[in-house]
Each structure stands twice: as structure tokens, then as C-alpha cells.
């Protein structure tokens, strides 16, 4: 039977019900999928959070290890700790700032290397020296065989510019929650190798103000070079831009141009040094951590998404990379020229050689032994210390380079240098006496400087009576007009003849400002007011020459003496002595002897003369008794000159503080009053070329934070931090070339700076500077002694010699370049940048950081270096 049309069977599902079933089933499936997805997302979030915590733990562990390495490296806690910071076996944690290149003959191309990469905690056992750069490392490139250090695949890019500069190592002691190892790659570089844009400025060699060219201020480091392309000079607008940026963007013009105030209120205070004026509003705004992090970002890469103030003051946007290197080959060569081209390549990038923050400390390698107390581990300021402190510091320095030396010899020499240094600087004319604790006292070299310069005589036998008439004269020479005349109660001339008692004669200076003549004249053998004949005794009488000694040419009045008592004979000793205050001590200021065979009774006037050419007096260069001379008493008209002894010694106390610590080369290390005749400068001065004297610069200083600090009457200033100095062990040539006067006299502006770099890397193991005094071992640092010029500041172009002397090519000129730079260089640092890359496993999640560590306030092993900045480095865009 057929069903009626339109009737729906109760036993069949309807179409809507079927659809509903399908929909419900789909929804249940979606709910299930969503539940699974939610579970997975929750799991992923949990995993990400766990990985983040694990990476944080890894980073914290690495930061702690860096802190430990920096603290243990401070030379305060162990006598065996090296004093310097230089990438070598004793500083394995420190990496070179720049790579080097070597031409490969076999491959006919340049090969690039890191001389040393960081080895944190000794984790790496090999492969950290002369590391080849031959490929590019991807941002998240996996690595294999992390335990095989010879495998180049373990190389890492710690700083993030795409070039390998570190090695992966497993972080000891920690694992992930799933038992996976955590790895790290670290690169630590020295901020002391960079130019500090907060402390430097420039040096104009033609500045008429000596304080502007003497190298005594951090402002004399030429950071303006960062505003000009290599090989070019900065412009006046570059200077204005820098000054405006540091003086609240030019809001205060007076502050902008007042460099003295900037030095006082910023350079010596922005390290939070204790000073009441810090509480006062400042018209200055130093570049800060944001500028520092931008300069440090991924080494050479310009972070274009962020600009800072400092980038307006230099070529920090030019010739940089915008993203990490992605290819090798020629790109590596282009990278190398940016990273190490120096002044020779126009594409050299300045970002990595500029900083807003670097510090070193004027601490000593070891504690000083001071009678009656202790002294903080701080160098002794020669301009403010007492003689006891100076002597302790000098003794420690001399013993440091030669610990096996005779302690009595060290004590004697330290006392003698101290006495000479003290009298060189003090403002009076009193001779300093220091007891060495041995057999004799040490006497300082003090003004007035007076020398015996001529002996003259005439002996005439009366033909009728046979009586011998004799006249004698002694000339004294005072080469420096500014020296006062000697006091009659303190100075006397003494003659000791072999056959007679000694003859003392108190001086009454009636001569000129430079000469004084003591004349004992017999009318029967006049030495003055007439023609005097002189001839070689071996010549016949008819060859005698007539000489005219013109007494009127002598502007002074001779001091008269009795020829019956004031006389000398062959073998006589004649000395000039000075009675020290109190009258209990007398020193011989100068001494000469009458040669055998010189005294004759033939009626002729004879003269024995000393070479009084400028700056040769102290060498005691006398004419031989056989050389014919006529008297030149009081006018030096025909004085003897020893052409065989051209070396000069500037022997005149400054009577003022040292301008640069390099002026130690002007100080005698010997007793000046007992120098052997013909003494050479290297034998009697503190010879800066002698490696044994270099350690003086680790114990003595003139650059001292105390100069701008206000202290209570009983407060001892132990502050040692100095900002802006350059570490000669780590700085590249372009940075070193910005030191005061380092480019003077060089056709190649970077030749002398490159010589400093070459000296420290002249062998495979390296050759660190252990003291800034070791710079004098670099040949080009000594070149002014042989240039035949005066090197005066007031020349055109100006030179580094600021003293008004006419000594050419002497030791002062030899030392000039070092002297002017000596206060602005260091061999150790206290601020470092660490590039840190941590990763889970060989190919897992990773994190990149950059950190700035400051250990300048670490004074015990329990102290920690300050983490001045710690920033995550984002992936490049």
C-alpha cells in the first residue's frame, strides 16, 4: 500500500536531524582540537617560561664567573698577580679589541686572525690564540662537537656582528630541567683601549698657553679625531658640536667654553667621587649609559632604530654595518677594514674605539713599607708627598725590577733620588739632606748652581834677584741668571796644596751675574791690564804670540786675595764648598785638580779652562794641562770646548712641581757633587730608557683625584680612580695616535702609535707593557734626540719642548714625547665590556647580552665588580 503524499515515516531520520548530528560531531571534534591546542600552548608557554628561566640562570652563572675573573685579576690580593691588563696567558679572560691580518703565500690572499679570544675560567684548554677568521657565523647557527676545540664549528659570534670571535663552552654545574647542557660564548674587551668622549677634547700645538699643550689633562686626548675621516683633520664646528652636547646641548655657552670648569665638575666628578659640589646643579650633561650601549651594540653594527646624543659628535654612523655579516669572502675583507683599518683605511668604523666610560686606578703593584704606619695602595703624588713617602715609593719601584739587588744599594739609591727629586721641586734653595741609614748622607742637587770654570796663573822670575813673582786666579761660573748669588757665610773656595795647609776663602760675590773672579795678583807678574804672551813651551821664542787679556771686558769686580797665601801648585785640589744651615755639615759642590807639569816659571800667563758650553758644566770637562790657553777670566771669551763630548745634561732644579710624571728623566740618580769627570747622562740621570727604572711609574704619579676633592683636616684621601686614560697594552694604533704630541715629527701620523702596538706583539707570546715607562723601549718614542731641532712649543709648527733652554738633542728632548703622554696612559684598566651568548643545547633557544663591568672599587676579594649596564641584545632587523 502506498504512503500518502507528504507523509513522513516515523522510522526514518529527518534531514535536519542528520545535519544537527554532523554539526554536533564537528563541534565535539573542534572542542577536542582546541583542548589539545590549549594544552599544547600551555605546554609551550610552560616550556618557554622554563627555557627563559634556564637561559637566565645560564646568563647569571656566566656573569658571576666574569665578575670572579675580574676581581681575582686586581693586583691587590696576591704578590704574584700581574699588574697589567693585556691579552695573554696571565689574562686569559681578556680578548683583543681588533683582529690582525697576515698574507698567505700559499693561498695568495689575506688571512684574518684574533690574537686572543676570551677563555673564561680556563674552560677552553686550547685554540684561544691566533684564531683564524675564515667564515661567517649565522645568528642561530647550530654547532657540533663542542668538546672538540679544534673543530672550527665550535666558533661562535659572541658580539653579534656575524664574525666568529669566541668559542662555545659548556657552562659547568648547571643543566636544563630536561637534562640538556647549557652553553655559552663570551668575549670581554677593554674599555681602556678606547677614546673617552666624556673626558677628552683636543690639543692645539700652536696654543700659546702652555697649560693647553703640556699633556697634563685628559682633555688633551684628541677625541675630536672621531669626528673626521681617517687621514683628515676635524673642523672647528666638530669641536663646537662636542662642547655643546656636553654642556646641556649648548644651553649654557659660558659652561661650554670653560674647559677648566668642565674638568673640575665633570671629568673628576662624574664617577660619583666624594665632593660637596656634586649636590649643586650642573650645567653639564655627560654622555650616559644609553650612549655607551649604542656604541657597544654588536661591535661594529649601527643600531639604526635608536640614535643617541653621542652619535652627533662623531662618525659613528658612517662605514658601519646595519646587520650582521651574512657572507664570507670579500665581505670578510670589508669587515676587517672596518674593524682594524685604523688610519690607513677610509672605511674604518669608529664605534668600537669610542666609549663614554673607562677608568683605571693609580694603585701600586704592592704595598709600600712606610715607617710608623700604613699607606693605602695608591701611588705617591710627587708634588704633595713628603720625602719619607717618596723614598718608600722609589725604594719599592727599584726593588720590583731587580728583587735580587743588594738592599743597601737600593736604600742608598732611593735616598739619593729622593733628595735630588725633592730639591728639584721645592721652592727654596736649601740643600736637602737625607740619611740613607748607611755610611753617608745623601745631598740633593740645589740652586744656586756654581762651578769652578777656570784656573789661571803667571810666574815671573826676576833676572836680577832671582825672586819669583806669582799671580793666581780662580773663576767661578753661574750659568743661570735666575739663581741668586751665593751667601758669603755659606760658600767658600778651598785650596789644598800637597806641601801646605789648606787655604779657605769665603766668597764675596762681586762679579757679574754669571762670573766671579778671585784674583791674587803680584805686581811683578800681573795677570791683567797688559799684554800677556803665551807660547807652547816646545816652540822657539820667535813664534810667541801676543794676546790681549782685557780686564775691562769683565763687568764685575774681582775678589782680591793675597798671593802669598792664595796660591796653588801641581797636584793641588781646589774645591767649592757649601756650609749647610746650622754649620754642622759641609758639602763639596765642585772640585778640580791642578795637573802635573802645568805650573811653570817662564813669565807666560796660562789658563786651564772647563767646557762651560750650555748644559755641559756638570760633566766636568776640563782641558788637558798640555793644551795652550790664555786667560779669559770673567768673560769666557776663549773658553775651551770639548768637541769630543757633545752630550748635554740639563742640570738645574726647577723649583716647582712636576708638570708630567715623565719629568722624572730630569732627575739625577747620583750624588751630583761627586760625579766623575766626563759623566754621561745615562750614568747619572734617572734614565728612562733603563728598564730597571720603568717601575717608578707604577709607584709615583702627578695625576691624582685629590686635586679636585675637598677633605677635612684629618681625612686621608685614598681615592685612586682616574677616568679617560688609554691602556697602551690594548689600544689600537688609531687610539694611541690621539695622545698628546704622539704624531709630532712623523710624516706618517700613525707611525709612532703603530710602533707602540708592534712592540707589544713582537713575539708569539706577546710582550706586555708592565709599566708606562716601558714605552721608552720603543725606538720611535726616542726619536727627538736625533732630529737636530729644538722642538720648542713656540716654533712653527709648535713642538712639545716647553722649557726655555738651548740644549739640542739632549735627554730631555729624547724623553719629550713620552713625558707629554706619561700622565694619560696606563697599563691596566678597570672597566670592561662583556658580550655574552647563552644557548640551550647545540641548537636550542639562546639569549644575547652586553654588559659593562666596573671593578674600580674592588678593594678585597669579597668585593664585587659593579655591573654598570646589562642589556638584552635583540635580534637584528
mmCIF file of N, CA and C in Angstrom, residues 549-632:
data_model
loop_
_atom_site.group_PDB
_atom_site.id
_atom_site.type_symbol
_atom_site.label_atom_id
_atom_site.label_comp_id
_atom_site.label_asym_id
_atom_site.label_seq_id
_atom_site.Cartn_x
_atom_site.Cartn_y
_atom_site.Cartn_z
ATOM 1 N N UNK A 549 144.651 90.235 27.158
ATOM 2 C CA UNK A 549 143.590 89.964 28.122
ATOM 3 C C UNK A 549 143.053 91.301 28.586
ATOM 4 N N UNK A 550 141.834 91.591 28.237
ATOM 5 C CA UNK A 550 141.237 92.890 28.523
ATOM 6 C C UNK A 550 140.436 92.790 29.813
ATOM 7 N N UNK A 551 141.009 93.288 30.872
ATOM 8 C CA UNK A 551 140.335 93.234 32.163
ATOM 9 C C UNK A 551 139.038 94.020 32.150
ATOM 10 N N UNK A 552 139.001 95.080 31.341
ATOM 11 C CA UNK A 552 137.797 95.914 31.318
ATOM 12 C C UNK A 552 136.601 95.186 30.729
ATOM 13 N N UNK A 553 136.841 94.061 30.026
ATOM 14 C CA UNK A 553 135.722 93.295 29.477
ATOM 15 C C UNK A 553 134.955 92.548 30.559
ATOM 16 N N UNK A 554 135.559 92.416 31.714
ATOM 17 C CA UNK A 554 134.907 91.748 32.834
ATOM 18 C C UNK A 554 134.060 92.766 33.578
ATOM 19 N N UNK A 555 132.738 92.609 33.544
ATOM 20 C CA UNK A 555 131.880 93.652 34.108
ATOM 21 C C UNK A 555 131.871 93.695 35.626
ATOM 22 N N UNK A 556 132.396 92.686 36.277
ATOM 23 C CA UNK A 556 132.377 92.668 37.728
ATOM 24 C C UNK A 556 133.683 93.173 38.328
ATOM 25 N N UNK A 557 133.751 93.076 39.622
ATOM 26 C CA UNK A 557 134.967 93.445 40.357
ATOM 27 C C UNK A 557 135.559 92.185 40.959
ATOM 28 N N UNK A 558 136.847 91.882 40.660
ATOM 29 C CA UNK A 558 137.426 90.663 41.228
ATOM 30 C C UNK A 558 137.460 90.722 42.756
ATOM 31 N N UNK A 559 137.328 89.566 43.335
ATOM 32 C CA UNK A 559 137.526 89.452 44.771
ATOM 33 C C UNK A 559 139.024 89.290 45.008
ATOM 34 N N UNK A 560 139.589 90.253 45.717
ATOM 35 C CA UNK A 560 141.035 90.275 45.897
ATOM 36 C C UNK A 560 141.458 89.270 46.971
ATOM 37 N N UNK A 561 142.605 88.651 46.717
ATOM 38 C CA UNK A 561 143.190 87.721 47.683
ATOM 39 C C UNK A 561 144.698 87.954 47.740
ATOM 40 N N UNK A 562 145.325 87.470 48.774
ATOM 41 C CA UNK A 562 146.754 87.672 48.984
ATOM 42 C C UNK A 562 147.514 86.564 48.264
ATOM 43 N N UNK A 563 148.350 86.901 47.281
ATOM 44 C CA UNK A 563 149.093 85.867 46.560
ATOM 45 C C UNK A 563 150.073 85.098 47.439
ATOM 46 N N UNK A 564 150.394 85.647 48.585
ATOM 47 C CA UNK A 564 151.312 84.933 49.473
ATOM 48 C C UNK A 564 150.667 83.712 50.081
ATOM 49 N N UNK A 565 149.345 83.748 50.207
ATOM 50 C CA UNK A 565 148.638 82.604 50.787
ATOM 51 C C UNK A 565 147.706 81.928 49.788
ATOM 52 N N UNK A 566 147.108 82.707 48.910
ATOM 53 C CA UNK A 566 146.163 82.150 47.936
ATOM 54 C C UNK A 566 146.945 81.736 46.689
ATOM 55 N N UNK A 567 147.393 80.507 46.662
ATOM 56 C CA UNK A 567 148.197 80.020 45.545
ATOM 57 C C UNK A 567 147.963 78.528 45.385
ATOM 58 N N UNK A 568 148.315 78.032 44.220
ATOM 59 C CA UNK A 568 148.182 76.591 44.011
ATOM 60 C C UNK A 568 149.417 76.078 43.287
ATOM 61 N N UNK A 569 149.664 74.810 43.455
ATOM 62 C CA UNK A 569 150.817 74.152 42.850
ATOM 63 C C UNK A 569 150.353 72.853 42.217
ATOM 64 N N UNK A 570 151.278 72.183 41.512
ATOM 65 C CA UNK A 570 150.933 70.917 40.863
ATOM 66 C C UNK A 570 150.383 69.921 41.878
ATOM 67 N N UNK A 571 149.286 69.270 41.510
ATOM 68 C CA UNK A 571 148.664 68.289 42.381
ATOM 69 C C UNK A 571 147.707 68.859 43.391
ATOM 70 N N UNK A 572 147.550 70.188 43.422
ATOM 71 C CA UNK A 572 146.646 70.815 44.384
ATOM 72 C C UNK A 572 145.194 70.472 44.059
ATOM 73 N N UNK A 573 144.403 70.281 45.113
ATOM 74 C CA UNK A 573 142.955 70.111 44.967
ATOM 75 C C UNK A 573 142.285 71.439 45.269
ATOM 76 N N UNK A 574 141.378 71.845 44.404
ATOM 77 C CA UNK A 574 140.649 73.106 44.594
ATOM 78 C C UNK A 574 139.168 72.758 44.557
ATOM 79 N N UNK A 575 138.483 73.112 45.628
ATOM 80 C CA UNK A 575 137.066 72.790 45.644
ATOM 81 C C UNK A 575 136.232 73.953 46.149
ATOM 82 N N UNK A 576 134.968 73.888 45.753
ATOM 83 C CA UNK A 576 133.976 74.862 46.178
ATOM 84 C C UNK A 576 133.058 74.150 47.149
ATOM 85 N N UNK A 577 132.927 74.691 48.355
ATOM 86 C CA UNK A 577 132.111 74.018 49.350
ATOM 87 C C UNK A 577 131.010 74.921 49.869
ATOM 88 N N UNK A 578 129.988 74.254 50.343
ATOM 89 C CA UNK A 578 128.809 74.955 50.845
ATOM 90 C C UNK A 578 128.517 74.475 52.257
ATOM 91 N N UNK A 579 128.396 75.426 53.145
ATOM 92 C CA UNK A 579 128.067 75.114 54.536
ATOM 93 C C UNK A 579 126.549 75.068 54.659
ATOM 94 N N UNK A 580 126.029 73.941 55.092
ATOM 95 C CA UNK A 580 124.581 73.796 55.208
ATOM 96 C C UNK A 580 124.079 74.533 56.449
ATOM 97 N N UNK A 581 122.808 74.897 56.454
ATOM 98 C CA UNK A 581 122.254 75.609 57.612
ATOM 99 C C UNK A 581 122.545 74.869 58.912
ATOM 100 N N UNK A 582 122.963 75.624 59.920
ATOM 101 C CA UNK A 582 123.350 75.036 61.195
ATOM 102 C C UNK A 582 124.852 74.928 61.335
ATOM 103 N N UNK A 583 125.552 74.921 60.182
ATOM 104 C CA UNK A 583 127.005 74.928 60.200
ATOM 105 C C UNK A 583 127.647 73.618 60.593
ATOM 106 N N UNK A 584 126.863 72.540 60.752
ATOM 107 C CA UNK A 584 127.439 71.272 61.182
ATOM 108 C C UNK A 584 127.791 70.351 60.017
ATOM 109 N N UNK A 585 127.388 70.717 58.834
ATOM 110 C CA UNK A 585 127.599 69.846 57.679
ATOM 111 C C UNK A 585 128.057 70.689 56.498
ATOM 112 N N UNK A 586 129.052 70.183 55.780
ATOM 113 C CA UNK A 586 129.604 70.875 54.621
ATOM 114 C C UNK A 586 129.694 69.894 53.462
ATOM 115 N N UNK A 587 129.311 70.360 52.273
ATOM 116 C CA UNK A 587 129.414 69.503 51.090
ATOM 117 C C UNK A 587 130.268 70.192 50.038
ATOM 118 N N UNK A 588 131.010 69.394 49.304
ATOM 119 C CA UNK A 588 131.817 69.908 48.200
ATOM 120 C C UNK A 588 130.942 70.005 46.954
ATOM 121 N N UNK A 589 130.702 71.213 46.525
ATOM 122 C CA UNK A 589 129.842 71.423 45.371
ATOM 123 C C UNK A 589 130.564 71.126 44.065
ATOM 124 N N UNK A 590 131.865 71.367 44.012
ATOM 125 C CA UNK A 590 132.628 71.171 42.795
ATOM 126 C C UNK A 590 134.089 70.993 43.179
ATOM 127 N N UNK A 591 134.848 70.288 42.358
ATOM 128 C CA UNK A 591 136.249 70.036 42.676
ATOM 129 C C UNK A 591 137.029 69.836 41.396
ATOM 130 N N UNK A 592 138.268 70.349 41.385
ATOM 131 C CA UNK A 592 139.189 70.088 40.287
ATOM 132 C C UNK A 592 140.594 69.984 40.856
ATOM 133 N N UNK A 593 141.505 69.467 40.042
ATOM 134 C CA UNK A 593 142.893 69.335 40.467
ATOM 135 C C UNK A 593 143.818 70.004 39.472
ATOM 136 N N UNK A 594 144.922 70.546 40.002
ATOM 137 C CA UNK A 594 145.932 71.158 39.147
ATOM 138 C C UNK A 594 146.795 70.038 38.575
ATOM 139 N N UNK A 595 146.874 69.921 37.241
ATOM 140 C CA UNK A 595 147.623 68.803 36.660
ATOM 141 C C UNK A 595 149.131 68.967 36.831
ATOM 142 N N UNK A 596 149.777 67.841 36.873
ATOM 143 C CA UNK A 596 151.243 67.848 36.933
ATOM 144 C C UNK A 596 151.805 68.419 35.633
ATOM 145 N N UNK A 597 152.916 69.177 35.766
ATOM 146 C CA UNK A 597 153.608 69.717 34.595
ATOM 147 C C UNK A 597 153.020 70.996 34.043
ATOM 148 N N UNK A 598 151.915 71.429 34.639
ATOM 149 C CA UNK A 598 151.267 72.634 34.095
ATOM 150 C C UNK A 598 151.890 73.906 34.677
ATOM 151 N N UNK A 599 152.282 73.876 35.906
ATOM 152 C CA UNK A 599 152.847 75.062 36.547
ATOM 153 C C UNK A 599 154.308 75.230 36.095
ATOM 154 N N UNK A 600 154.595 76.370 35.493
ATOM 155 C CA UNK A 600 155.944 76.679 35.027
ATOM 156 C C UNK A 600 156.282 78.124 35.375
ATOM 157 N N UNK A 601 157.584 78.353 35.542
ATOM 158 C CA UNK A 601 158.052 79.709 35.843
ATOM 159 C C UNK A 601 158.786 80.232 34.614
ATOM 160 N N UNK A 602 158.002 80.755 33.666
ATOM 161 C CA UNK A 602 158.595 81.222 32.415
ATOM 162 C C UNK A 602 158.063 82.576 31.990
ATOM 163 N N UNK A 603 157.269 83.206 32.866
ATOM 164 C CA UNK A 603 156.759 84.538 32.557
ATOM 165 C C UNK A 603 155.489 84.551 31.732
ATOM 166 N N UNK A 604 155.030 83.409 31.276
ATOM 167 C CA UNK A 604 153.834 83.377 30.452
ATOM 168 C C UNK A 604 152.591 83.123 31.309
ATOM 169 N N UNK A 605 151.510 83.769 30.952
ATOM 170 C CA UNK A 605 150.222 83.534 31.632
ATOM 171 C C UNK A 605 149.556 82.307 31.025
ATOM 172 N N UNK A 606 149.118 81.417 31.887
ATOM 173 C CA UNK A 606 148.466 80.202 31.427
ATOM 174 C C UNK A 606 147.078 80.071 32.059
ATOM 175 N N UNK A 607 146.265 79.398 31.325
ATOM 176 C CA UNK A 607 144.890 79.199 31.787
ATOM 177 C C UNK A 607 144.498 77.746 31.586
ATOM 178 N N UNK A 608 143.805 77.194 32.569
ATOM 179 C CA UNK A 608 143.216 75.863 32.476
ATOM 180 C C UNK A 608 141.710 76.044 32.557
ATOM 181 N N UNK A 609 141.017 75.635 31.515
ATOM 182 C CA UNK A 609 139.608 76.002 31.394
ATOM 183 C C UNK A 609 138.700 74.777 31.304
ATOM 184 N N UNK A 610 137.518 74.995 31.759
ATOM 185 C CA UNK A 610 136.476 73.966 31.725
ATOM 186 C C UNK A 610 135.520 74.280 30.580
ATOM 187 N N UNK A 611 134.970 73.256 29.987
ATOM 188 C CA UNK A 611 133.951 73.444 28.960
ATOM 189 C C UNK A 611 132.668 73.912 29.641
ATOM 190 N N UNK A 612 132.335 75.194 29.418
ATOM 191 C CA UNK A 612 131.108 75.745 30.011
ATOM 192 C C UNK A 612 130.045 75.992 28.938
ATOM 193 N N UNK A 613 130.130 75.230 27.851
ATOM 194 C CA UNK A 613 129.052 75.285 26.875
ATOM 195 C C UNK A 613 127.747 74.981 27.598
ATOM 196 N N UNK A 614 126.658 75.531 27.122
ATOM 197 C CA UNK A 614 125.391 75.321 27.835
ATOM 198 C C UNK A 614 125.127 73.851 28.123
ATOM 199 N N UNK A 615 124.847 73.578 29.400
ATOM 200 C CA UNK A 615 124.417 72.264 29.872
ATOM 201 C C UNK A 615 125.525 71.208 29.812
ATOM 202 N N UNK A 616 126.779 71.678 29.910
ATOM 203 C CA UNK A 616 127.887 70.717 29.981
ATOM 204 C C UNK A 616 128.696 70.873 31.267
ATOM 205 N N UNK A 617 128.373 71.893 32.067
ATOM 206 C CA UNK A 617 129.176 72.145 33.262
ATOM 207 C C UNK A 617 129.237 70.953 34.197
ATOM 208 N N UNK A 618 128.093 70.338 34.441
ATOM 209 C CA UNK A 618 128.040 69.281 35.431
ATOM 210 C C UNK A 618 128.876 68.070 35.018
ATOM 211 N N UNK A 619 129.267 67.998 33.768
ATOM 212 C CA UNK A 619 130.046 66.865 33.290
ATOM 213 C C UNK A 619 131.535 67.007 33.608
ATOM 214 N N UNK A 620 131.960 68.194 34.065
ATOM 215 C CA UNK A 620 133.340 68.420 34.499
ATOM 216 C C UNK A 620 134.332 68.089 33.391
ATOM 217 N N UNK A 621 134.157 68.717 32.256
ATOM 218 C CA UNK A 621 135.035 68.516 31.101
ATOM 219 C C UNK A 621 136.103 69.602 31.098
ATOM 220 N N UNK A 622 137.275 69.276 31.571
ATOM 221 C CA UNK A 622 138.382 70.221 31.651
ATOM 222 C C UNK A 622 139.370 69.979 30.517
ATOM 223 N N UNK A 623 139.986 71.076 30.068
ATOM 224 C CA UNK A 623 141.046 70.960 29.072
ATOM 225 C C UNK A 623 142.239 70.236 29.685
ATOM 226 N N UNK A 624 142.961 69.452 28.896
ATOM 227 C CA UNK A 624 144.180 68.853 29.434
ATOM 228 C C UNK A 624 145.224 69.918 29.719
ATOM 229 N N UNK A 625 146.081 69.656 30.678
ATOM 230 C CA UNK A 625 147.086 70.647 31.050
ATOM 231 C C UNK A 625 148.056 70.971 29.942
ATOM 232 N N UNK A 626 148.144 70.116 28.927
ATOM 233 C CA UNK A 626 149.073 70.353 27.823
ATOM 234 C C UNK A 626 148.484 71.235 26.736
ATOM 235 N N UNK A 627 147.169 71.551 26.836
ATOM 236 C CA UNK A 627 146.547 72.355 25.792
ATOM 237 C C UNK A 627 146.730 73.843 26.100
ATOM 238 N N UNK A 628 147.320 74.598 25.161
ATOM 239 C CA UNK A 628 147.583 76.016 25.428
ATOM 240 C C UNK A 628 146.302 76.834 25.465
ATOM 241 N N UNK A 629 146.149 77.640 26.501
ATOM 242 C CA UNK A 629 145.020 78.562 26.616
ATOM 243 C C UNK A 629 145.519 79.839 27.259
ATOM 244 N N UNK A 630 144.896 80.932 26.903
ATOM 245 C CA UNK A 630 145.200 82.203 27.549
ATOM 246 C C UNK A 630 144.056 82.548 28.476
ATOM 247 N N UNK A 631 144.288 83.337 29.496
ATOM 248 C CA UNK A 631 143.215 83.659 30.437
ATOM 249 C C UNK A 631 142.021 84.311 29.755
ATOM 250 N N UNK A 632 140.838 83.908 30.197
ATOM 251 C CA UNK A 632 139.591 84.515 29.736
ATOM 252 C C UNK A 632 138.763 84.874 30.945
#
